[in-house]
Amino acid sequence: MLNINFSRPTGSLDHPFRVRFYDNVMDPELYARLLSQFPDIKYLNTYSAVGCKNRLCNRDDGFDLFMKAHPEWNKLHAWLRENFLGLCMKAVNPTLRKKAKIKFEFSALPGEGGGLKPHPDTAKKVATAVMFFESDWKDEWGGAFEALRHLTRPDDDFDGMRVDWSEVETILKVPVASNRILFMQRTKNSLHGVRPCTAPRFRRSITVNLVS
């Protein structure tokens, strides 16, 4: 269901952690239908551990009901469960410690102040993909994914830590775009985040984690 030319990323980063992003990865008509069926915000739960966002993940009450009611989303979820490991290996080649599991969530950042503070992800994650589900999003609204490097301690282990935006510099910025997916390798210093949005609507995406 995703057709990615891994040899031709739109943008990339190799150090201190690998990031790749790709455009036009899904049939446009299918993408438009999935976008039109993205879960209503009222079905998403507030999540504030690393910032301000709403989400519905595969462990939440209501996820299975949504999937049963939306066959094309259910088909994409099933396809990712079967193929996500291979996609990650081709995109960012993460190191696996044991058998990998897949976690899937619908994510929505509030237009007024929604964002994610700089963090490295938990040590259980080995790779993450974010696919934007937006059309006509304006760059000035924010919402871009930013790969970050600490200004004074770039090689430290930030596991379990949160840092301030004033402590980091942006080394790769991935703006919100229709039919765009990004992959990120998780390391001890894979700091990343989303600065607070200033948009008239939620910034929607799916997030898929490879956990090992």
CSV table of C-alpha atoms in Angstrom, one decimal:
chain,number,residue,atom,x,y,z
A,1,MET,CA,0.0,0.0,0.0
A,2,LEU,CA,3.1,2.2,0.3
A,3,ASN,CA,5.3,2.5,-2.7
A,4,ILE,CA,8.6,4.0,-1.5
A,5,ASN,CA,11.7,4.5,-3.7
A,6,PHE,CA,14.3,4.1,-0.9
A,7,SER,CA,17.2,5.1,-3.2
A,8,ARG,CA,15.7,8.6,-3.7
A,9,PRO,CA,14.7,10.2,-0.4
A,10,THR,CA,13.4,13.7,-0.4
A,11,GLY,CA,15.8,14.5,2.5
A,12,SER,CA,18.1,12.6,4.8
A,13,LEU,CA,20.3,12.7,7.9
A,14,ASP,CA,23.0,10.2,8.9
A,15,HIS,CA,24.6,11.7,12.0
A,16,PRO,CA,24.1,11.6,14.9
A,17,PHE,CA,21.1,9.4,14.0
A,18,ARG,CA,19.5,8.3,10.7
A,19,VAL,CA,16.4,10.1,9.3
A,20,ARG,CA,14.9,9.7,5.9
A,21,PHE,CA,11.8,11.2,4.4
A,22,TYR,CA,9.9,10.4,1.2
A,23,ASP,CA,7.1,11.9,-0.8
A,24,ASN,CA,4.2,10.6,-2.9
A,25,VAL,CA,4.4,7.2,-1.2
A,26,MET,CA,0.7,6.2,-1.6
A,27,ASP,CA,-1.8,6.2,-4.4
A,28,PRO,CA,-3.3,9.8,-4.3
A,29,GLU,CA,-6.9,8.6,-4.4
A,30,LEU,CA,-6.4,6.1,-1.6
A,31,TYR,CA,-4.6,8.8,0.4
A,32,ALA,CA,-7.5,11.2,-0.1
A,33,ARG,CA,-10.1,8.6,1.1
A,34,LEU,CA,-8.0,7.8,4.2
A,35,LEU,CA,-7.6,11.5,4.9
A,36,SER,CA,-11.4,12.0,4.7
A,37,GLN,CA,-11.9,9.2,7.1
A,38,PHE,CA,-9.3,10.2,9.7
A,39,PRO,CA,-10.7,9.8,13.2
A,40,ASP,CA,-12.6,12.7,14.6
A,41,ILE,CA,-10.7,14.5,17.3
A,42,LYS,CA,-13.4,13.6,19.9
A,43,TYR,CA,-12.3,10.0,19.6
A,44,LEU,CA,-8.6,10.8,20.4
A,45,ASN,CA,-7.2,10.9,23.9
A,46,THR,CA,-5.1,13.7,25.3
A,47,TYR,CA,-1.4,12.7,25.8
A,48,SER,CA,1.0,15.1,27.5
A,49,ALA,CA,4.0,13.0,28.4
A,50,VAL,CA,6.3,14.8,25.9
A,51,GLY,CA,4.2,17.7,25.0
A,52,CYS,CA,0.6,18.4,23.8
A,53,LYS,CA,-1.1,16.0,21.4
A,54,ASN,CA,-4.1,13.8,21.0
A,55,ARG,CA,-3.9,10.2,20.0
A,56,LEU,CA,-5.7,6.9,19.4
A,57,CYS,CA,-3.4,3.9,19.5
A,58,ASN,CA,-3.8,0.2,19.0
A,59,ARG,CA,-4.0,-0.4,22.8
A,60,ASP,CA,-6.8,2.1,23.3
A,61,ASP,CA,-10.5,1.4,23.8
A,62,GLY,CA,-12.2,2.3,20.5
A,63,PHE,CA,-9.3,1.5,18.2
A,64,ASP,CA,-10.7,-1.9,17.1
A,65,LEU,CA,-14.2,-0.4,16.6
A,66,PHE,CA,-12.8,2.3,14.4
A,67,MET,CA,-10.9,-0.2,12.3
A,68,LYS,CA,-13.9,-2.4,11.9
A,69,ALA,CA,-15.9,0.6,10.7
A,70,HIS,CA,-13.2,1.8,8.2
A,71,PRO,CA,-12.0,-1.1,6.1
A,72,GLU,CA,-9.4,0.9,4.2
A,73,TRP,CA,-7.7,2.1,7.4
A,74,ASN,CA,-7.9,-1.5,8.7
A,75,LYS,CA,-6.2,-2.8,5.5
A,76,LEU,CA,-3.4,-0.2,5.9
A,77,HIS,CA,-2.9,-1.1,9.6
A,78,ALA,CA,-2.7,-4.8,8.7
A,79,TRP,CA,-0.3,-4.1,5.8
A,80,LEU,CA,2.0,-2.1,8.1
A,81,ARG,CA,2.0,-4.9,10.7
A,82,GLU,CA,3.3,-7.2,8.0
A,83,ASN,CA,5.7,-4.9,6.2
A,84,PHE,CA,6.9,-2.2,8.7
A,85,LEU,CA,10.0,-4.0,9.8
A,86,GLY,CA,11.2,-4.3,6.2
A,87,LEU,CA,10.4,-0.6,5.5
A,88,CYS,CA,12.5,0.5,8.6
A,89,MET,CA,15.4,-1.8,7.6
A,90,LYS,CA,15.5,-0.3,4.2
A,91,ALA,CA,15.1,3.3,5.3
A,92,VAL,CA,17.2,3.6,8.5
A,93,ASN,CA,18.5,0.1,9.2
A,94,PRO,CA,17.9,0.0,13.0
A,95,THR,CA,19.6,-2.4,15.3
A,96,LEU,CA,17.2,-5.1,16.7
A,97,ARG,CA,17.8,-6.6,20.1
A,98,LYS,CA,15.0,-9.2,20.0
A,99,LYS,CA,11.8,-9.9,18.0
A,100,ALA,CA,10.2,-6.6,17.0
A,101,LYS,CA,6.7,-5.5,17.7
A,102,ILE,CA,4.6,-2.8,15.9
A,103,LYS,CA,2.7,0.0,17.6
A,104,PHE,CA,0.4,2.2,15.6
A,105,GLU,CA,-1.4,5.4,16.5
A,106,PHE,CA,-3.4,8.2,15.0
A,107,SER,CA,-1.9,11.5,16.2
A,108,ALA,CA,-3.3,15.0,16.2
A,109,LEU,CA,-1.4,18.1,17.5
A,110,PRO,CA,-3.7,21.0,18.5
A,111,GLY,CA,-3.5,24.0,16.2
A,112,GLU,CA,-3.0,26.3,19.1
A,113,GLY,CA,0.2,25.3,20.9
A,114,GLY,CA,0.3,21.6,20.0
A,115,GLY,CA,3.8,20.2,19.8
A,116,LEU,CA,6.4,17.8,21.2
A,117,LYS,CA,9.2,18.8,23.4
A,118,PRO,CA,12.8,17.6,22.5
A,119,HIS,CA,13.2,14.0,23.5
A,120,PRO,CA,15.0,10.9,22.3
A,121,ASP,CA,12.0,8.4,22.5
A,122,THR,CA,12.1,5.5,24.9
A,123,ALA,CA,14.8,2.9,24.9
A,124,LYS,CA,12.3,0.2,23.8
A,125,LYS,CA,11.8,1.9,20.4
A,126,VAL,CA,14.3,1.2,17.7
A,127,ALA,CA,12.6,3.1,14.9
A,128,THR,CA,9.6,5.4,14.2
A,129,ALA,CA,7.7,6.5,11.2
A,130,VAL,CA,5.4,9.5,10.9
A,131,MET,CA,3.1,9.9,7.9
A,132,PHE,CA,1.4,13.2,7.6
A,133,PHE,CA,-2.3,13.2,6.7
A,134,GLU,CA,-2.9,16.8,5.7
A,135,SER,CA,-3.7,18.8,2.6
A,136,ASP,CA,-3.0,22.5,2.0
A,137,TRP,CA,-1.0,22.8,5.2
A,138,LYS,CA,1.0,26.1,5.3
A,139,ASP,CA,4.6,26.1,6.5
A,140,GLU,CA,3.9,29.2,8.7
A,141,TRP,CA,1.6,27.1,10.8
A,142,GLY,CA,4.5,25.1,12.0
A,143,GLY,CA,4.1,21.4,12.9
A,144,ALA,CA,7.4,20.3,11.2
A,145,PHE,CA,9.3,17.4,12.6
A,146,GLU,CA,12.8,18.5,13.7
A,147,ALA,CA,15.8,16.3,14.2
A,148,LEU,CA,17.9,18.0,16.9
A,149,ARG,CA,21.4,18.0,18.4
A,150,HIS,CA,22.3,19.2,21.9
A,151,LEU,CA,24.5,22.3,21.8
A,152,THR,CA,26.9,21.4,24.6
A,153,ARG,CA,26.4,17.6,25.1
A,154,PRO,CA,25.8,16.2,21.6
A,155,ASP,CA,27.0,12.7,22.5
A,156,ASP,CA,25.3,12.2,25.9
A,157,ASP,CA,22.7,9.6,26.7
A,158,PHE,CA,19.4,11.4,26.9
A,159,ASP,CA,17.3,8.3,27.7
A,160,GLY,CA,14.4,9.4,29.9
A,161,MET,CA,15.4,13.0,29.8
A,162,ARG,CA,13.6,16.1,28.5
A,163,VAL,CA,15.5,19.1,27.3
A,164,ASP,CA,14.5,22.7,26.5
A,165,TRP,CA,14.4,24.1,22.9
A,166,SER,CA,17.1,26.6,24.0
A,167,GLU,CA,19.5,23.7,24.5
A,168,VAL,CA,19.3,22.2,21.0
A,169,GLU,CA,19.9,23.1,17.4
A,170,THR,CA,17.9,21.8,14.4
A,171,ILE,CA,19.9,19.6,12.1
A,172,LEU,CA,17.1,18.5,9.8
A,173,LYS,CA,13.6,19.9,9.4
A,174,VAL,CA,10.8,17.9,7.8
A,175,PRO,CA,7.8,20.2,7.0
A,176,VAL,CA,4.3,18.9,7.0
A,177,ALA,CA,3.3,17.8,3.5
A,178,SER,CA,0.6,15.7,1.9
A,179,ASN,CA,1.5,12.1,1.2
A,180,ARG,CA,4.9,12.4,3.0
A,181,ILE,CA,6.4,9.8,5.4
A,182,LEU,CA,9.6,10.1,7.5
A,183,PHE,CA,11.6,7.3,9.2
A,184,MET,CA,13.8,7.9,12.3
A,185,GLN,CA,16.3,5.6,13.9
A,186,ARG,CA,16.2,5.7,17.7
A,187,THR,CA,19.5,6.1,19.5
A,188,LYS,CA,20.6,7.4,22.9
A,189,ASN,CA,20.8,10.9,21.5
A,190,SER,CA,18.1,10.9,18.8
A,191,LEU,CA,16.6,14.2,20.1
A,192,HIS,CA,13.7,15.4,18.1
A,193,GLY,CA,10.5,17.4,18.5
A,194,VAL,CA,7.8,19.6,17.1
A,195,ARG,CA,7.7,23.2,18.0
A,196,PRO,CA,4.3,24.6,19.2
A,197,CYS,CA,1.9,25.0,16.2
A,198,THR,CA,0.1,28.2,15.3
A,199,ALA,CA,-2.6,26.7,13.0
A,200,PRO,CA,-6.3,27.0,12.5
A,201,ARG,CA,-6.7,23.2,12.8
A,202,PHE,CA,-5.2,20.1,14.2
A,203,ARG,CA,-2.0,18.7,12.5
A,204,ARG,CA,-2.9,15.0,11.8
A,205,SER,CA,-0.6,12.1,11.2
A,206,ILE,CA,-0.1,8.4,11.9
A,207,THR,CA,2.9,7.3,14.0
A,208,VAL,CA,4.2,3.8,13.7
A,209,ASN,CA,6.8,2.5,16.2
A,210,LEU,CA,9.1,-0.5,15.9
A,211,VAL,CA,9.6,-1.8,19.4
A,212,SER,CA,12.3,-4.4,20.2
